[in-house]
CSV table of C-alpha atoms in Angstrom, one decimal:
chain,number,residue,atom,x,y,z
A,1,MET,CA,75.3,-33.9,220.3
A,2,PRO,CA,71.9,-34.4,218.6
A,3,PRO,CA,68.8,-34.5,220.7
A,4,PRO,CA,68.0,-38.0,222.2
A,5,GLY,CA,65.0,-38.5,220.0
A,6,ASN,CA,67.2,-38.6,217.0
A,7,ALA,CA,70.0,-40.7,218.4
A,8,ILE,CA,69.1,-43.9,216.7
A,9,GLY,CA,66.9,-42.8,213.9
A,10,GLY,CA,63.5,-42.3,215.7
A,11,ALA,CA,60.5,-44.6,216.2
A,12,ALA,CA,60.5,-45.8,212.6
A,13,ALA,CA,64.1,-46.9,212.9
A,14,ALA,CA,63.5,-48.6,216.3
A,15,ASP,CA,60.8,-50.7,214.7
A,16,ARG,CA,63.4,-52.3,212.4
A,17,LEU,CA,65.5,-53.4,215.5
A,18,PRO,CA,65.5,-57.1,216.5
A,19,MET,CA,63.2,-57.9,219.5
A,20,ALA,CA,66.3,-58.3,221.8
A,21,SER,CA,67.4,-54.7,221.1
A,22,ARG,CA,64.0,-53.1,221.5
A,23,THR,CA,63.8,-51.2,224.8
A,24,THR,CA,61.6,-48.7,226.4
A,25,SER,CA,62.1,-45.1,225.4
A,26,THR,CA,63.3,-44.3,228.9
A,27,HIS,CA,65.9,-47.0,228.8
A,28,ARG,CA,66.9,-45.8,225.3
A,29,ALA,CA,67.3,-42.3,226.5
A,30,ARG,CA,69.4,-43.5,229.4
A,31,THR,CA,71.6,-45.5,227.1
A,32,PHE,CA,72.1,-42.6,224.8
A,33,ASP,CA,73.0,-40.4,227.7
A,34,ARG,CA,75.6,-42.9,229.0
A,35,SER,CA,77.1,-43.4,225.6
A,36,ALA,CA,77.2,-39.7,224.9
A,37,ARG,CA,79.1,-39.1,228.1
A,38,LEU,CA,81.4,-41.9,227.3
A,39,LEU,CA,82.1,-40.5,223.9
A,40,GLU,CA,82.6,-37.0,225.3
A,41,ARG,CA,85.1,-38.5,227.7
A,42,TRP,CA,86.9,-40.2,224.8
A,43,ILE,CA,87.0,-37.0,222.9
A,44,ASP,CA,88.2,-35.0,225.8
A,45,ARG,CA,91.0,-37.5,226.5
A,46,LEU,CA,92.4,-37.5,222.9
A,47,ARG,CA,96.1,-36.9,223.1
A,48,LEU,CA,96.7,-35.1,219.8
A,49,GLU,CA,98.9,-32.2,218.9
A,50,ASP,CA,96.1,-30.2,217.4
A,51,GLN,CA,93.3,-31.5,219.6
A,52,SER,CA,91.1,-28.5,219.3
A,53,ASP,CA,90.9,-28.8,215.5
A,54,LEU,CA,90.0,-32.5,215.7
A,55,LEU,CA,87.3,-32.2,218.3
A,56,PRO,CA,84.5,-31.4,215.7
A,57,VAL,CA,85.8,-34.4,213.6
A,58,ALA,CA,85.7,-36.7,216.5
A,59,ARG,CA,82.3,-35.5,217.7
A,60,ALA,CA,80.9,-36.1,214.2
A,61,ILE,CA,82.1,-39.6,214.2
A,62,GLY,CA,80.7,-40.1,217.7
A,63,ARG,CA,77.2,-38.8,216.7
A,64,GLU,CA,77.1,-41.1,213.6
A,65,ILE,CA,78.0,-44.2,215.7
A,66,LEU,CA,75.4,-43.3,218.3
A,67,ARG,CA,72.8,-42.6,215.7
A,68,LEU,CA,73.3,-45.6,213.4
A,69,GLY,CA,75.4,-48.1,215.4
A,70,PRO,CA,72.4,-50.0,216.8
A,71,LEU,CA,71.0,-50.3,213.3
A,72,LEU,CA,74.1,-52.0,211.7
A,73,PRO,CA,72.2,-55.3,211.0
A,74,ASP,CA,70.0,-53.1,208.6
A,75,PRO,CA,71.9,-52.8,205.2
A,76,GLU,CA,70.3,-49.4,204.6
A,77,ALA,CA,71.7,-48.1,208.0
A,78,ALA,CA,75.1,-49.7,207.2
A,79,ALA,CA,75.3,-47.9,203.9
A,80,ARG,CA,74.2,-44.7,205.5
A,81,LEU,CA,77.0,-45.1,208.2
A,82,ASP,CA,79.6,-45.6,205.4
A,83,THR,CA,78.5,-42.4,203.7
A,84,GLU,CA,78.4,-40.3,206.9
A,85,LEU,CA,81.7,-41.6,208.2
A,86,TYR,CA,83.6,-40.8,205.0
A,87,GLU,CA,84.0,-37.1,205.4
A,88,PRO,CA,85.3,-37.1,209.0
A,89,ALA,CA,87.4,-40.2,208.3
A,90,THR,CA,89.1,-38.2,205.4
A,91,GLU,CA,89.9,-35.4,207.8
A,92,LEU,CA,91.4,-37.8,210.4
A,93,VAL,CA,93.5,-39.5,207.7
A,94,ARG,CA,94.6,-36.2,206.4
A,95,ARG,CA,95.8,-35.1,209.8
A,96,LEU,CA,97.0,-38.5,211.4
A,97,GLY,CA,97.8,-40.7,208.4
A,98,LEU,CA,96.1,-44.0,207.8
A,99,GLU,CA,97.8,-45.9,210.6
A,100,GLY,CA,97.1,-43.1,213.1
A,101,ALA,CA,93.5,-42.8,212.2
A,102,LEU,CA,93.0,-46.6,212.4
A,103,ALA,CA,94.6,-46.8,215.7
A,104,LEU,CA,92.5,-43.9,217.1
A,105,LEU,CA,89.2,-45.3,215.9
A,106,ARG,CA,89.9,-49.0,216.4
A,107,ASP,CA,92.0,-49.2,219.5
A,108,ASP,CA,90.7,-46.2,221.4
A,109,LEU,CA,87.1,-45.6,220.5
A,110,LEU,CA,86.0,-49.2,220.0
A,111,ALA,CA,87.8,-50.3,223.2
A,112,ARG,CA,85.9,-47.7,225.2
A,113,LEU,CA,82.6,-48.5,223.5
A,114,ALA,CA,83.0,-52.2,224.1
A,115,PRO,CA,81.9,-52.1,227.8
A,116,VAL,CA,78.5,-50.6,226.8
A,117,ALA,CA,78.0,-52.5,223.5
A,118,ILE,CA,74.9,-54.4,224.9
A,119,GLU,CA,73.4,-51.2,226.2
A,120,LEU,CA,73.9,-49.6,222.8
A,121,GLY,CA,71.9,-52.5,221.3
A,122,PHE,CA,74.6,-54.6,219.4
A,123,GLY,CA,76.8,-57.4,220.5
A,124,PRO,CA,80.4,-58.4,219.8
A,125,GLU,CA,79.7,-59.3,216.2
A,126,SER,CA,78.0,-55.9,215.5
A,127,LEU,CA,80.9,-54.1,217.2
A,128,ALA,CA,83.3,-55.9,214.9
A,129,SER,CA,81.1,-54.9,212.0
A,130,LEU,CA,81.3,-51.3,213.3
A,131,ALA,CA,85.1,-51.6,213.4
A,132,ALA,CA,85.1,-52.8,209.8
A,133,HIS,CA,82.9,-49.8,208.7
A,134,LEU,CA,85.3,-47.4,210.5
A,135,GLY,CA,88.3,-49.0,208.9
A,136,ASP,CA,86.8,-49.1,205.5
A,137,ALA,CA,85.9,-45.4,205.8
A,138,CYS,CA,89.6,-44.6,206.7
A,139,TRP,CA,90.9,-46.9,204.0
A,140,ARG,CA,88.6,-45.3,201.3
A,141,ALA,CA,89.7,-41.9,202.5
A,142,TYR,CA,93.3,-42.9,202.4
A,143,THR,CA,93.1,-44.5,198.9
A,144,THR,CA,91.1,-41.6,197.5
A,145,GLY,CA,93.6,-39.1,198.8
A,146,LEU,CA,96.5,-41.2,197.5
A,147,GLY,CA,94.8,-41.6,194.1
A,148,SER,CA,94.3,-37.8,194.1
A,149,ARG,CA,98.0,-37.1,194.8
A,150,LEU,CA,99.2,-39.5,192.3
A,151,HIS,CA,96.8,-38.0,189.7
A,152,GLN,CA,98.1,-34.6,190.5
A,153,GLU,CA,101.7,-35.8,190.2
A,154,GLU,CA,100.9,-37.5,187.0
A,155,MET,CA,99.2,-34.5,185.6
A,156,GLU,CA,102.1,-32.3,186.6
A,157,ALA,CA,104.5,-34.7,184.9
A,158,LEU,CA,102.3,-34.7,181.9
A,159,ARG,CA,102.1,-30.9,181.8
A,160,LYS,CA,105.9,-30.6,182.0
A,161,GLU,CA,106.3,-33.2,179.1
A,162,LEU,CA,103.7,-31.4,177.0
A,163,THR,CA,105.4,-28.1,177.7
A,164,MET,CA,108.8,-29.6,176.5
A,165,ALA,CA,107.0,-31.1,173.4
A,166,LYS,CA,105.5,-27.7,172.6
A,167,ARG,CA,109.0,-26.1,172.8
A,168,ILE,CA,110.4,-28.9,170.6
A,169,GLN,CA,107.5,-28.5,168.1
A,170,GLU,CA,107.9,-24.7,168.0
A,171,ARG,CA,111.5,-25.3,167.0
A,172,LEU,CA,110.3,-27.4,164.0
A,173,LEU,CA,108.5,-24.3,162.6
A,174,PRO,CA,110.3,-21.6,160.7
A,175,ARG,CA,112.0,-19.1,163.1
A,176,THR,CA,112.5,-16.7,160.3
A,177,VAL,CA,111.1,-16.7,156.7
A,178,PRO,CA,113.7,-16.4,154.1
A,179,GLN,CA,113.6,-13.4,151.9
A,180,ILE,CA,113.0,-14.6,148.4
A,181,GLU,CA,113.3,-12.2,145.4
A,182,HIS,CA,110.0,-11.3,143.8
A,183,PHE,CA,107.9,-13.1,146.5
A,184,GLU,CA,106.5,-12.8,150.0
A,185,ILE,CA,105.8,-16.0,152.0
A,186,ALA,CA,103.9,-16.2,155.3
A,187,GLY,CA,102.6,-19.0,157.3
A,188,ARG,CA,101.4,-19.8,160.9
A,189,VAL,CA,100.3,-22.8,163.0
A,190,LEU,CA,98.0,-22.5,166.0
A,191,PRO,CA,97.5,-25.9,167.7
A,192,ALA,CA,94.3,-26.7,169.4
A,193,ARG,CA,96.3,-28.3,172.3
A,194,GLU,CA,99.8,-27.8,173.6
A,195,VAL,CA,101.0,-29.6,170.6
A,196,GLY,CA,99.3,-30.4,167.3
A,197,GLY,CA,99.3,-32.2,164.0
A,198,ASP,CA,99.7,-29.2,161.6
A,199,TYR,CA,102.9,-28.0,160.2
A,200,TRP,CA,104.3,-25.5,157.7
A,201,SER,CA,107.8,-24.6,156.5
A,202,CYS,CA,109.7,-22.7,154.0
A,203,LYS,CA,113.4,-23.2,153.0
A,204,TRP,CA,115.6,-21.4,150.5
A,205,TYR,CA,118.3,-23.2,148.6
A,206,PRO,CA,120.1,-20.3,146.8
A,207,GLU,CA,122.6,-22.7,145.0
A,208,ASP,CA,119.6,-24.3,143.2
A,209,ASP,CA,117.5,-21.1,142.9
A,210,ILE,CA,114.7,-23.0,144.6
A,211,ALA,CA,112.6,-22.2,147.7
A,212,THR,CA,110.5,-25.0,149.1
A,213,PHE,CA,107.3,-24.6,151.0
A,214,LYS,CA,104.9,-27.0,152.6
A,215,LEU,CA,101.7,-27.2,154.6
A,216,ALA,CA,100.9,-30.5,156.2
A,217,ASP,CA,97.8,-31.6,158.2
A,218,VAL,CA,98.1,-34.9,160.1
A,219,THR,CA,94.8,-36.7,161.1
A,220,GLY,CA,94.0,-36.0,164.7
A,221,HIS,CA,95.8,-33.7,167.1
A,222,GLY,CA,97.7,-33.9,170.2
A,223,VAL,CA,100.9,-35.7,171.1
A,224,ALA,CA,100.5,-38.6,168.6
A,225,ALA,CA,99.9,-36.2,165.7
A,226,ALA,CA,102.8,-34.0,166.8
A,227,LEU,CA,105.2,-37.0,166.7
A,228,LEU,CA,104.3,-37.7,163.1
A,229,VAL,CA,104.7,-34.1,162.2
A,230,ALA,CA,108.3,-34.2,163.2
A,231,ALA,CA,108.7,-37.3,161.1
A,232,VAL,CA,107.1,-35.6,158.1
A,233,LYS,CA,109.3,-32.6,158.5
A,234,PHE,CA,112.6,-34.5,158.5
A,235,ILE,CA,111.6,-37.2,155.9
A,236,SER,CA,110.4,-34.7,153.4
A,237,GLY,CA,113.1,-32.3,154.0
A,238,GLY,CA,115.8,-35.0,153.8
A,239,TYR,CA,114.5,-36.2,150.4
A,240,TYR,CA,115.0,-32.8,148.7
A,241,ARG,CA,118.6,-33.5,148.1
A,242,GLY,CA,119.0,-35.6,145.1
A,243,ALA,CA,115.3,-35.4,144.0
A,244,LYS,CA,114.6,-34.4,140.5
A,245,SER,CA,111.2,-32.9,141.2
A,246,ALA,CA,108.8,-31.9,144.0
A,247,ALA,CA,106.6,-35.0,143.0
A,248,GLN,CA,109.7,-37.3,143.6
A,249,VAL,CA,110.1,-35.9,147.1
A,250,MET,CA,106.4,-36.6,147.9
A,251,GLU,CA,106.6,-40.2,146.5
A,252,ARG,CA,109.6,-41.0,148.6
A,253,THR,CA,108.0,-39.4,151.7
A,254,ASN,CA,104.8,-41.4,151.0
A,255,HIS,CA,106.8,-44.6,150.7
A,256,VAL,CA,108.2,-44.3,154.2
A,257,LEU,CA,104.8,-43.3,155.7
A,258,VAL,CA,103.1,-46.2,154.1
A,259,LYS,CA,105.6,-48.7,155.5
A,260,GLU,CA,106.2,-47.2,158.9
A,261,THR,CA,103.0,-45.6,160.1
A,262,PRO,CA,99.5,-47.1,161.1
A,263,HIS,CA,97.1,-47.2,158.2
A,264,GLU,CA,94.6,-45.0,160.1
A,265,ILE,CA,97.0,-42.1,160.3
A,266,LEU,CA,97.1,-40.0,157.1
A,267,VAL,CA,98.7,-36.8,156.1
A,268,THR,CA,97.4,-34.3,153.6
A,269,MET,CA,100.1,-32.0,152.3
A,270,VAL,CA,100.8,-29.2,149.9
A,271,TYR,CA,104.4,-29.1,148.7
A,272,GLY,CA,105.9,-26.6,146.3
A,273,TRP,CA,109.1,-25.8,144.6
A,274,LEU,CA,109.3,-22.1,143.9
A,275,TYR,CA,111.6,-20.7,141.2
A,276,PRO,CA,112.2,-17.0,141.9
A,277,THR,CA,114.2,-16.2,138.8
A,278,SER,CA,111.6,-17.6,136.4
A,279,ARG,CA,108.6,-16.6,138.8
A,280,ALA,CA,107.1,-20.1,138.6
A,281,VAL,CA,106.1,-22.8,141.0
A,282,THR,CA,105.5,-26.6,140.8
A,283,LEU,CA,102.9,-27.8,143.3
A,284,VAL,CA,102.1,-31.2,144.6
A,285,ASN,CA,98.8,-31.6,146.3
A,286,ALA,CA,98.5,-34.8,148.4
A,287,GLY,CA,94.8,-34.8,149.1
A,288,HIS,CA,94.6,-31.4,150.6
A,289,SER,CA,91.8,-28.8,150.4
A,290,PRO,CA,91.7,-25.9,150.1
A,291,LEU,CA,94.6,-25.0,147.8
A,292,TRP,CA,93.9,-21.9,145.7
A,293,HIS,CA,95.6,-19.8,143.0
A,294,VAL,CA,94.3,-16.2,143.1
A,295,ARG,CA,94.8,-14.0,140.2
A,296,ALA,CA,93.1,-10.7,139.2
A,297,GLY,CA,90.0,-11.2,141.5
A,298,ARG,CA,89.5,-14.9,140.5
A,299,VAL,CA,90.1,-17.9,142.7
A,300,THR,CA,91.1,-21.2,141.0
A,301,ALA,CA,91.1,-24.4,143.1
A,302,ILE,CA,94.2,-26.6,142.6
A,303,GLU,CA,92.8,-30.1,142.8
A,304,ALA,CA,94.7,-33.1,144.4
A,305,THR,CA,97.5,-34.5,142.3
A,306,GLY,CA,97.6,-37.6,144.4
A,307,PRO,CA,96.0,-39.1,147.6
A,308,ALA,CA,96.9,-38.3,151.2
A,309,LEU,CA,100.4,-39.5,152.3
A,310,GLY,CA,100.5,-42.9,154.1
A,311,LEU,CA,97.5,-44.3,152.3
A,312,MET,CA,99.1,-46.4,149.6
A,313,GLU,CA,102.1,-46.6,147.2
A,314,THR,CA,101.4,-44.3,144.3
A,315,ARG,CA,102.8,-41.7,141.9
A,316,TYR,CA,102.1,-38.0,142.4
A,317,GLY,CA,101.5,-35.4,139.6
A,318,GLU,CA,102.5,-31.8,139.6
A,319,ARG,CA,100.8,-28.5,138.8
A,320,ARG,CA,103.0,-25.8,137.3
A,321,ILE,CA,102.0,-22.1,137.5
A,322,GLU,CA,103.7,-19.1,135.9
A,323,PHE,CA,103.2,-16.1,138.2
A,324,VAL,CA,102.3,-12.6,137.3
A,325,ARG,CA,102.5,-9.6,139.7
A,326,GLY,CA,99.8,-9.9,142.4
A,327,ASP,CA,99.2,-13.6,142.0
A,328,LEU,CA,99.1,-15.7,145.2
A,329,ILE,CA,98.9,-19.3,146.4
A,330,PHE,CA,96.9,-19.8,149.5
A,331,ALA,CA,96.4,-23.0,151.5
A,332,CYS,CA,94.9,-23.7,154.9
A,333,SER,CA,94.0,-26.6,157.1
A,334,ASP,CA,90.4,-27.8,157.8
A,335,GLY,CA,90.9,-26.4,161.3
A,336,ILE,CA,90.0,-23.1,159.7
A,337,THR,CA,87.4,-24.1,157.3
A,338,GLN,CA,85.6,-27.2,158.9
A,339,ALA,CA,86.5,-27.3,162.5
A,340,ARG,CA,82.9,-27.7,163.7
A,341,GLY,CA,81.3,-29.5,160.9
A,342,ALA,CA,78.2,-27.7,159.5
A,343,ASP,CA,78.8,-24.9,162.0
A,344,SER,CA,82.1,-23.8,160.6
A,345,MET,CA,83.6,-20.9,158.6
A,346,GLY,CA,83.4,-22.9,155.4
A,347,GLU,CA,85.6,-22.5,152.3
A,348,GLU,CA,83.4,-19.8,150.7
A,349,ARG,CA,83.9,-17.5,153.7
A,350,VAL,CA,87.6,-18.0,153.7
A,351,ARG,CA,87.8,-17.5,150.0
A,352,ASP,CA,85.9,-14.3,150.1
A,353,LEU,CA,88.2,-13.2,152.9
A,354,VAL,CA,91.3,-13.9,150.9
A,355,LEU,CA,89.9,-12.1,147.8
A,356,ALA,CA,89.1,-9.1,149.9
A,357,HIS,CA,92.8,-8.8,151.1
A,358,ALA,CA,94.4,-10.1,147.9
A,359,ASP,CA,96.1,-6.7,147.3
A,360,ARG,CA,97.7,-6.8,150.8
A,361,SER,CA,101.0,-8.4,151.8
A,362,ALA,CA,101.2,-12.1,152.5
A,363,THR,CA,101.5,-11.4,156.2
A,364,GLU,CA,98.4,-9.2,156.2
A,365,ILE,CA,96.4,-11.9,154.3
A,366,ARG,CA,97.6,-14.6,156.8
A,367,ASP,CA,96.6,-12.4,159.8
A,368,ALA,CA,93.2,-11.4,158.4
A,369,VAL,CA,92.2,-15.1,157.9
A,370,LEU,CA,93.6,-16.2,161.4
A,371,HIS,CA,91.8,-13.2,163.2
A,372,ALA,CA,88.6,-14.0,161.4
A,373,ALA,CA,88.8,-17.7,162.4
A,374,LEU,CA,89.5,-17.0,166.0
A,375,ASP,CA,86.7,-14.5,166.1
A,376,PHE,CA,84.4,-17.1,164.6
A,377,TYR,CA,85.5,-20.1,166.8
A,378,GLY,CA,86.6,-18.2,169.9
A,379,SER,CA,89.7,-20.5,170.2
A,380,PRO,CA,91.1,-23.2,168.0
A,381,VAL,CA,88.8,-26.2,167.9
A,382,ASP,CA,91.1,-28.2,165.7
A,383,ASP,CA,94.7,-27.2,164.8
A,384,MET,CA,94.8,-24.2,162.5
A,385,SER,CA,97.4,-23.6,159.8
A,386,LEU,CA,97.9,-21.7,156.6
A,387,VAL,CA,100.5,-20.6,154.1
A,388,VAL,CA,100.5,-17.7,151.7
A,389,VAL,CA,102.8,-17.2,148.8
A,390,ARG,CA,102.5,-13.9,146.9
A,391,CYS,CA,104.3,-12.6,143.9
A,392,VAL,CA,105.1,-8.9,144.5
A,393,ASP,CA,106.8,-7.9,141.2
């Protein structure tokens, strides 16, 4: 128990009491002693399974009631009581549940305090107010705990859903890269979250002597972007059959996205048809940057041949390139070049890195760029993706 001089907040607190509740210091000390003994008896008579652990909690509640109870008409004191009671009430609710804690505080403690309510300086109305404060403290403790548990359950459910979404999205990416005569192809996606809005793929159609490859970057990242990634994969992949050109695949894909997706969601995409026998490629660039053709130490930017997908109905152009040995096509997402605005790697640094490794394999070029990006950013700030197509002979 605190010393008697601190029981009801000291002389300054006593000055705020109504005249009827002002007593001599001797009478106040006597009142405190009686009330303290009463509370001690209440605490000692608690019939709880784990009484020893609850004694400090009960004593803390008792001390705050003795200290602040007579000042309840003062709003400041009432607010202080709410604050002071919250922690011990939380412990009582944790151990006894809401109903048990309310019964203990309302039916037991208040019933025993009622006989000395006048000596403590407050009447039946204030006693009812004290009961309300105690009940509110327990209710707030209960609802906070319930909210915390619900939040934890929701977060765990979300974590499981995201884990499943990540596994599904990983299955959308190439498990193996097809072996294409005269060429090496390598790509990678590193999402900034569990799932992301970047995508790459490569598929070989030997009956047509065509290998398709694509790199797509959906605006935003997270679950919404991941859902659109799946749509882009299946829409663009499905339109290959029966299409006369890479541009036609893109136009059909764009038509669906314009009709079925929100206008604020756009997809930049690089899509290519690679012809191994003739060592050539036709490229469609739907608003993506950077997309480079590297030859003999020089880098040529391949400009957009149409706008981002989903923006508007339009036609797409193509760019055809005849490869020579050592040529490569490189494209990456802005999660590598512009992830932090002005404080980013930038296209120039990435271009220099690609040039420095241009005589290496497609896999080595990919890894060099990714390692440099991770060294620069520490971890993906935005989804990172890239694709490298290299002519080896």
